[in-house]
PDB file of C-alpha atoms in Angstrom:
ATOM      1  CA  MET A 459     -24.598  84.259 -94.311  1.00  0.00           C
ATOM      2  CA  VAL A 460     -22.603  81.349 -93.512  1.00  0.00           C
ATOM      3  CA  ASP A 461     -19.794  82.658 -91.601  1.00  0.00           C
ATOM      4  CA  ALA A 462     -22.765  84.258 -89.347  1.00  0.00           C
ATOM      5  CA  LEU A 463     -24.236  80.907 -88.673  1.00  0.00           C
ATOM      6  CA  VAL A 464     -21.570  78.907 -87.914  1.00  0.00           C
ATOM      7  CA  SER A 465     -20.533  81.714 -85.521  1.00  0.00           C
ATOM      8  CA  ARG A 466     -23.685  81.194 -83.688  1.00  0.00           C
ATOM      9  CA  GLY A 467     -22.848  77.505 -83.045  1.00  0.00           C
ATOM     10  CA  THR A 468     -24.606  76.247 -86.123  1.00  0.00           C
ATOM     11  CA  GLY A 469     -22.681  73.347 -87.875  1.00  0.00           C
ATOM     12  CA  THR A 470     -21.181  74.016 -91.474  1.00  0.00           C
ATOM     13  CA  GLY A 471     -23.524  71.441 -92.975  1.00  0.00           C
ATOM     14  CA  GLU A 472     -26.079  72.678 -91.628  1.00  0.00           C
ATOM     15  CA  ALA A 473     -25.514  76.404 -92.429  1.00  0.00           C
ATOM     16  CA  VAL A 474     -24.970  75.485 -96.249  1.00  0.00           C
ATOM     17  CA  GLY A 475     -28.311  73.612 -96.094  1.00  0.00           C
ATOM     18  CA  THR A 476     -30.202  76.806 -94.897  1.00  0.00           C
ATOM     19  CA  VAL A 477     -28.124  78.790 -97.700  1.00  0.00           C
ATOM     20  CA  HIS A 478     -29.305  76.022-100.081  1.00  0.00           C
ATOM     21  CA  ALA A 479     -33.008  76.312 -98.897  1.00  0.00           C
ATOM     22  CA  ILE A 480     -33.095  80.003 -98.799  1.00  0.00           C
ATOM     23  CA  ALA A 481     -31.803  80.154-102.342  1.00  0.00           C
ATOM     24  CA  GLU A 482     -34.342  77.566-103.643  1.00  0.00           C
ATOM     25  CA  ASP A 483     -37.301  79.659-102.019  1.00  0.00           C
ATOM     26  CA  ARG A 484     -36.146  82.647-104.054  1.00  0.00           C
ATOM     27  CA  ALA A 485     -36.246  80.364-107.341  1.00  0.00           C
ATOM     28  CA  GLN A 486     -39.594  80.066-106.112  1.00  0.00           C
ATOM     29  CA  TRP A 487     -40.832  83.378-105.717  1.00  0.00           C
ATOM     30  CA  ARG A 488     -41.370  84.453-109.326  1.00  0.00           C
ATOM     31  CA  GLY A 489     -43.752  81.309-109.850  1.00  0.00           C
ATOM     32  CA  ARG A 490     -45.464  82.424-106.811  1.00  0.00           C
ATOM     33  CA  LEU A 491     -45.870  85.965-107.953  1.00  0.00           C
ATOM     34  CA  LEU A 492     -47.097  84.866-111.136  1.00  0.00           C
ATOM     35  CA  ARG A 493     -49.910  82.757-109.797  1.00  0.00           C
ATOM     36  CA  ALA A 494     -50.430  85.821-106.952  1.00  0.00           C
ATOM     37  CA  GLY A 495     -51.097  88.039-109.841  1.00  0.00           C
ATOM     38  CA  ARG A 496     -53.396  85.496-112.001  1.00  0.00           C
ATOM     39  CA  ALA A 497     -55.776  85.180-108.891  1.00  0.00           C
ATOM     40  CA  LEU A 498     -55.924  88.481-107.505  1.00  0.00           C
ATOM     41  CA  PHE A 499     -55.797  90.889-110.894  1.00  0.00           C
ATOM     42  CA  ALA A 500     -58.671  88.253-111.952  1.00  0.00           C
ATOM     43  CA  ALA A 501     -60.509  88.407-108.710  1.00  0.00           C
ATOM     44  CA  TYR A 502     -60.192  92.134-107.989  1.00  0.00           C
ATOM     45  CA  GLY A 503     -58.593  93.695-110.854  1.00  0.00           C
ATOM     46  CA  TYR A 504     -55.056  95.092-111.675  1.00  0.00           C
ATOM     47  CA  ALA A 505     -55.884  98.457-110.763  1.00  0.00           C
ATOM     48  CA  ASN A 506     -57.196  97.586-107.203  1.00  0.00           C
ATOM     49  CA  THR A 507     -54.225  95.277-106.361  1.00  0.00           C
ATOM     50  CA  THR A 508     -51.147  96.229-104.728  1.00  0.00           C
ATOM     51  CA  VAL A 509     -47.451  95.160-104.536  1.00  0.00           C
ATOM     52  CA  GLU A 510     -47.999  94.193-100.966  1.00  0.00           C
ATOM     53  CA  GLN A 511     -51.220  92.305-101.702  1.00  0.00           C
ATOM     54  CA  LEU A 512     -49.547  90.300-103.990  1.00  0.00           C
ATOM     55  CA  CYS A 513     -46.462  89.569-101.903  1.00  0.00           C
ATOM     56  CA  ALA A 514     -48.757  88.497 -98.984  1.00  0.00           C
ATOM     57  CA  GLU A 515     -50.818  86.097-101.583  1.00  0.00           C
ATOM     58  CA  ALA A 516     -47.606  84.624-102.657  1.00  0.00           C
ATOM     59  CA  LYS A 517     -46.152  84.489 -99.023  1.00  0.00           C
ATOM     60  CA  VAL A 518     -42.952  86.258-100.123  1.00  0.00           C
ATOM     61  CA  PRO A 519     -41.457  89.106 -98.485  1.00  0.00           C
ATOM     62  CA  VAL A 520     -42.321  92.418-100.006  1.00  0.00           C
ATOM     63  CA  ARG A 521     -38.821  92.607-101.052  1.00  0.00           C
ATOM     64  CA  ALA A 522     -38.886  89.947-103.747  1.00  0.00           C
ATOM     65  CA  PHE A 523     -41.290  91.542-106.110  1.00  0.00           C
ATOM     66  CA  SER A 524     -38.759  94.163-107.404  1.00  0.00           C
ATOM     67  CA  GLN A 525     -36.148  91.257-107.364  1.00  0.00           C
ATOM     68  CA  GLN A 526     -38.489  89.496-109.697  1.00  0.00           C
ATOM     69  CA  PHE A 527     -40.064  92.374-111.521  1.00  0.00           C
ATOM     70  CA  THR A 528     -39.416  95.910-112.481  1.00  0.00           C
ATOM     71  CA  SER A 529     -43.017  97.141-111.796  1.00  0.00           C
ATOM     72  CA  ARG A 530     -46.380  95.799-111.585  1.00  0.00           C
ATOM     73  CA  GLU A 531     -46.948  96.422-115.052  1.00  0.00           C
ATOM     74  CA  ALA A 532     -43.919  93.879-115.545  1.00  0.00           C
ATOM     75  CA  LEU A 533     -45.911  91.263-114.030  1.00  0.00           C
ATOM     76  CA  LEU A 534     -49.336  91.851-115.815  1.00  0.00           C
ATOM     77  CA  ILE A 535     -47.226  91.557-119.358  1.00  0.00           C
ATOM     78  CA  ALA A 536     -45.511  88.545-117.984  1.00  0.00           C
ATOM     79  CA  LEU A 537     -49.056  86.835-117.511  1.00  0.00           C
ATOM     80  CA  TYR A 538     -50.214  88.296-120.587  1.00  0.00           C
ATOM     81  CA  ASP A 539     -47.267  86.424-122.465  1.00  0.00           C
ATOM     82  CA  GLU A 540     -48.022  83.128-120.575  1.00  0.00           C
ATOM     83  CA  VAL A 541     -51.440  83.142-121.964  1.00  0.00           C
ATOM     84  CA  ALA A 542     -50.433  84.400-125.601  1.00  0.00           C
ATOM     85  CA  THR A 543     -47.448  81.800-125.866  1.00  0.00           C
ATOM     86  CA  ARG A 544     -49.833  79.215-125.097  1.00  0.00           C
ATOM     87  CA  GLY A 545     -51.993  80.442-127.909  1.00  0.00           C
ATOM     88  CA  LEU A 546     -49.033  80.646-130.214  1.00  0.00           C
ATOM     89  CA  ARG A 547     -47.788  77.143-129.426  1.00  0.00           C
ATOM     90  CA  ALA A 548     -51.234  75.455-129.831  1.00  0.00           C
ATOM     91  CA  SER A 549     -51.811  77.087-133.274  1.00  0.00           C
ATOM     92  CA  GLU A 550     -48.435  76.129-134.629  1.00  0.00           C
ATOM     93  CA  ALA A 551     -48.856  72.742-133.330  1.00  0.00           C
ATOM     94  CA  VAL A 552     -52.391  72.192-135.190  1.00  0.00           C
ATOM     95  CA  LEU A 553     -50.997  73.765-138.363  1.00  0.00           C
ATOM     96  CA  LEU A 554     -48.273  71.304-138.605  1.00  0.00           C
ATOM     97  CA  SER A 555     -50.671  68.477-137.850  1.00  0.00           C
ATOM     98  CA  ASP A 556     -51.533  65.776-140.300  1.00  0.00           C
ATOM     99  CA  GLY A 557     -54.261  66.910-142.800  1.00  0.00           C
ATOM    100  CA  MET A 558     -54.063  70.599-142.609  1.00  0.00           C
ATOM    101  CA  ASP A 559     -52.800  70.969-145.903  1.00  0.00           C
ATOM    102  CA  GLU A 560     -55.722  68.987-147.343  1.00  0.00           C
ATOM    103  CA  CYS A 561     -58.208  71.190-145.464  1.00  0.00           C
ATOM    104  CA  SER A 562     -60.617  73.683-147.057  1.00  0.00           C
ATOM    105  CA  THR A 563     -59.934  77.520-145.768  1.00  0.00           C
ATOM    106  CA  GLU A 564     -63.161  77.022-143.647  1.00  0.00           C
ATOM    107  CA  GLU A 565     -61.939  73.905-142.010  1.00  0.00           C
ATOM    108  CA  ARG A 566     -58.500  75.076-141.697  1.00  0.00           C
ATOM    109  CA  PHE A 567     -59.338  78.193-139.970  1.00  0.00           C
ATOM    110  CA  ARG A 568     -61.749  76.867-137.852  1.00  0.00           C
ATOM    111  CA  ARG A 569     -58.668  73.898-136.444  1.00  0.00           C
ATOM    112  CA  LEU A 570     -56.481  77.268-136.184  1.00  0.00           C
ATOM    113  CA  PHE A 571     -58.985  79.076-133.920  1.00  0.00           C
ATOM    114  CA  ASP A 572     -60.087  76.055-131.819  1.00  0.00           C
ATOM    115  CA  ALA A 573     -56.658  75.092-130.833  1.00  0.00           C
ATOM    116  CA  TYR A 574     -55.852  78.922-130.049  1.00  0.00           C
ATOM    117  CA  VAL A 575     -59.309  79.528-128.203  1.00  0.00           C
ATOM    118  CA  ARG A 576     -59.095  76.080-125.988  1.00  0.00           C
ATOM    119  CA  ALA A 577     -55.403  76.797-125.059  1.00  0.00           C
ATOM    120  CA  VAL A 578     -55.989  80.734-123.913  1.00  0.00           C
ATOM    121  CA  THR A 579     -59.152  79.863-122.388  1.00  0.00           C
ATOM    122  CA  ASP A 580     -58.240  76.889-120.608  1.00  0.00           C
ATOM    123  CA  ASP A 581     -57.725  78.800-117.419  1.00  0.00           C
ATOM    124  CA  PRO A 582     -60.420  81.450-116.715  1.00  0.00           C
ATOM    125  CA  ARG A 583     -58.479  83.440-114.343  1.00  0.00           C
ATOM    126  CA  GLY A 584     -55.515  83.609-117.087  1.00  0.00           C
ATOM    127  CA  ALA A 585     -57.909  84.597-119.588  1.00  0.00           C
ATOM    128  CA  ARG A 586     -59.592  87.224-117.862  1.00  0.00           C
ATOM    129  CA  VAL A 587     -55.992  88.764-116.836  1.00  0.00           C
ATOM    130  CA  ALA A 588     -54.641  88.809-120.440  1.00  0.00           C
ATOM    131  CA  PHE A 589     -57.842  89.820-122.682  1.00  0.00           C
ATOM    132  CA  VAL A 590     -59.582  92.236-119.676  1.00  0.00           C
ATOM    133  CA  GLU A 591     -57.515  93.263-117.320  1.00  0.00           C
ATOM    134  CA  VAL A 592     -54.768  94.477-119.823  1.00  0.00           C
ATOM    135  CA  LEU A 593     -56.788  96.802-121.539  1.00  0.00           C
ATOM    136  CA  GLY A 594     -56.276 100.488-121.037  1.00  0.00           C
ATOM    137  CA  VAL A 595     -53.442  99.841-118.415  1.00  0.00           C
ATOM    138  CA  SER A 596     -50.650 102.118-119.753  1.00  0.00           C
ATOM    139  CA  ARG A 597     -48.705 103.090-123.091  1.00  0.00           C
ATOM    140  CA  THR A 598     -46.314 100.409-122.333  1.00  0.00           C
ATOM    141  CA  VAL A 599     -48.689  97.626-122.130  1.00  0.00           C
ATOM    142  CA  ASP A 600     -50.603  98.815-125.001  1.00  0.00           C
ATOM    143  CA  ASP A 601     -47.355  98.829-127.281  1.00  0.00           C
ATOM    144  CA  HIS A 602     -46.782  95.167-125.871  1.00  0.00           C
ATOM    145  CA  LEU A 603     -50.220  94.166-127.032  1.00  0.00           C
ATOM    146  CA  ALA A 604     -49.384  95.743-130.281  1.00  0.00           C
ATOM    147  CA  MET A 605     -46.244  93.733-131.009  1.00  0.00           C
ATOM    148  CA  TRP A 606     -48.315  90.703-130.425  1.00  0.00           C
ATOM    149  CA  ARG A 607     -51.233  91.731-132.581  1.00  0.00           C
ATOM    150  CA  ARG A 608     -48.547  92.832-135.374  1.00  0.00           C
ATOM    151  CA  MET A 609     -47.000  89.075-135.285  1.00  0.00           C
ATOM    152  CA  TRP A 610     -50.792  87.312-135.703  1.00  0.00           C
ATOM    153  CA  SER A 611     -51.450  89.765-138.605  1.00  0.00           C
ATOM    154  CA  GLU A 612     -48.215  88.388-140.568  1.00  0.00           C
ATOM    155  CA  PHE A 613     -49.536  84.842-139.407  1.00  0.00           C
ATOM    156  CA  LEU A 614     -53.143  85.578-140.733  1.00  0.00           C
ATOM    157  CA  THR A 615     -52.221  87.398-143.453  1.00  0.00           C
ATOM    158  CA  CYS A 616     -50.166  84.101-144.771  1.00  0.00           C
ATOM    159  CA  GLU A 617     -53.480  82.395-144.199  1.00  0.00           C
ATOM    160  CA  ALA A 618     -55.653  84.665-145.850  1.00  0.00           C
ATOM    161  CA  GLU A 619     -53.043  84.604-148.912  1.00  0.00           C
ATOM    162  CA  ARG A 620     -53.041  81.157-148.982  1.00  0.00           C
ATOM    163  CA  ALA A 621     -56.948  80.977-149.279  1.00  0.00           C
ATOM    164  CA  ALA A 622     -57.099  83.531-151.845  1.00  0.00           C
ATOM    165  CA  GLU A 623     -54.485  81.451-154.373  1.00  0.00           C
ATOM    166  CA  ARG A 624     -56.982  78.915-154.021  1.00  0.00           C
ATOM    167  CA  GLY A 625     -59.851  80.713-154.780  1.00  0.00           C
ATOM    168  CA  GLU A 626     -61.360  80.191-151.291  1.00  0.00           C
ATOM    169  CA  VAL A 627     -61.738  83.967-150.574  1.00  0.00           C
ATOM    170  CA  GLY A 628     -61.525  87.261-152.194  1.00  0.00           C
ATOM    171  CA  ASP A 629     -58.775  88.554-154.226  1.00  0.00           C
ATOM    172  CA  GLY A 630     -56.597  91.363-153.399  1.00  0.00           C
ATOM    173  CA  ASP A 631     -54.825  92.884-150.600  1.00  0.00           C
ATOM    174  CA  GLN A 632     -56.315  91.241-147.399  1.00  0.00           C
ATOM    175  CA  ARG A 633     -54.205  93.238-144.946  1.00  0.00           C
ATOM    176  CA  VAL A 634     -56.914  95.105-143.702  1.00  0.00           C
ATOM    177  CA  ALA A 635     -59.210  92.560-143.433  1.00  0.00           C
ATOM    178  CA  VAL A 636     -56.830  90.758-141.447  1.00  0.00           C
ATOM    179  CA  MET A 637     -56.109  93.715-139.038  1.00  0.00           C
ATOM    180  CA  VAL A 638     -60.007  94.007-138.314  1.00  0.00           C
ATOM    181  CA  MET A 639     -59.804  89.999-137.738  1.00  0.00           C
ATOM    182  CA  THR A 640     -56.989  90.437-134.896  1.00  0.00           C
ATOM    183  CA  HIS A 641     -59.008  93.183-133.188  1.00  0.00           C
ATOM    184  CA  SER A 642     -62.241  90.857-133.312  1.00  0.00           C
ATOM    185  CA  VAL A 643     -60.252  87.929-132.002  1.00  0.00           C
ATOM    186  CA  ASP A 644     -59.360  90.233-129.030  1.00  0.00           C
ATOM    187  CA  GLU A 645     -62.655  91.828-128.548  1.00  0.00           C
ATOM    188  CA  LEU A 646     -64.418  88.532-128.435  1.00  0.00           C
ATOM    189  CA  LEU A 647     -61.929  86.770-125.957  1.00  0.00           C
ATOM    190  CA  ALA A 648     -62.395  89.885-123.850  1.00  0.00           C
ATOM    191  CA  HIS A 649     -66.233  89.095-124.207  1.00  0.00           C
ATOM    192  CA  HIS A 650     -65.255  85.690-122.901  1.00  0.00           C
ATOM    193  CA  GLY A 651     -62.964  86.821-119.746  1.00  0.00           C
ATOM    194  CA  ARG A 652     -66.022  88.927-118.949  1.00  0.00           C
ATOM    195  CA  ARG A 653     -68.452  85.902-119.021  1.00  0.00           C
ATOM    196  CA  PRO A 654     -66.861  82.655-119.268  1.00  0.00           C
ATOM    197  CA  ARG A 655     -69.549  80.714-118.396  1.00  0.00           C
ATOM    198  CA  GLN A 656     -71.891  82.105-121.167  1.00  0.00           C
ATOM    199  CA  VAL A 657     -69.173  82.605-124.061  1.00  0.00           C
ATOM    200  CA  THR A 658     -67.934  79.218-124.384  1.00  0.00           C
ATOM    201  CA  PRO A 659     -64.960  78.070-126.308  1.00  0.00           C
ATOM    202  CA  ASP A 660     -67.061  76.183-128.945  1.00  0.00           C
ATOM    203  CA  TRP A 661     -69.150  79.624-129.670  1.00  0.00           C
ATOM    204  CA  LEU A 662     -65.970  81.555-129.630  1.00  0.00           C
ATOM    205  CA  THR A 663     -64.369  79.330-132.624  1.00  0.00           C
ATOM    206  CA  ASP A 664     -67.723  79.361-134.443  1.00  0.00           C
ATOM    207  CA  GLU A 665     -68.042  83.215-134.314  1.00  0.00           C
ATOM    208  CA  LEU A 666     -64.284  83.663-134.975  1.00  0.00           C
ATOM    209  CA  THR A 667     -64.331  81.113-138.336  1.00  0.00           C
ATOM    210  CA  ARG A 668     -67.635  82.687-139.655  1.00  0.00           C
ATOM    211  CA  LEU A 669     -66.523  86.380-139.074  1.00  0.00           C
ATOM    212  CA  SER A 670     -63.270  85.826-140.590  1.00  0.00           C
ATOM    213  CA  LEU A 671     -64.635  84.163-143.714  1.00  0.00           C
ATOM    214  CA  ILE A 672     -66.933  87.232-144.031  1.00  0.00           C
ATOM    215  CA  MET A 673     -64.062  89.598-143.404  1.00  0.00           C
ATOM    216  CA  LEU A 674     -61.870  87.723-146.078  1.00  0.00           C
ATOM    217  CA  GLY A 675     -64.829  87.940-148.687  1.00  0.00           C
ATOM    218  CA  SER A 676     -65.393  84.152-148.850  1.00  0.00           C
ATOM    219  CA  PRO A 677     -68.515  83.066-150.950  1.00  0.00           C
TER     220      PRO A 677
END
């Protein structure tokens, strides 16, 4: 590339600068495609969005897509992971916050759900993609969602066992209740993704807290 530019009369410094500019542009392709996927999948649906449309929205050449993602599914999974990771980090942060160890189970669950819900619904488009557009896409996407669900099940099982030791929920194996809880979280967030103005974060937090306590057998 540099030799070709120099041979046409372009100075070496200018040629190197051009190469650097191209490299920087390519480094931004992934971010642009993620933003385009978030916008188009949320507005028109995953099934109705083509690679060509994504590249046009991102203002990148079509070849850029295959250099950054193996498929549209891979882009969808990356968008889901962005949202899910924000939720995980928010939950971890509140779990380590002051006063959590002294909280009642109800207050502890409320704080955890509030942090998670606000993190994953902060961007309505991201929430729509992560909890609506991912549904029924393929076995690959389903398996990826199941991996995240297993991780959350382990997390919530620990919380349920802690609550049981404190006598604040029913005794026994909590894993079945937790499994139902994780599916309830997904269902309610999908409800929000379809109707973000009607289903507010506060309502989601209240409902998730209430359902979780019922499922775990809280008096």
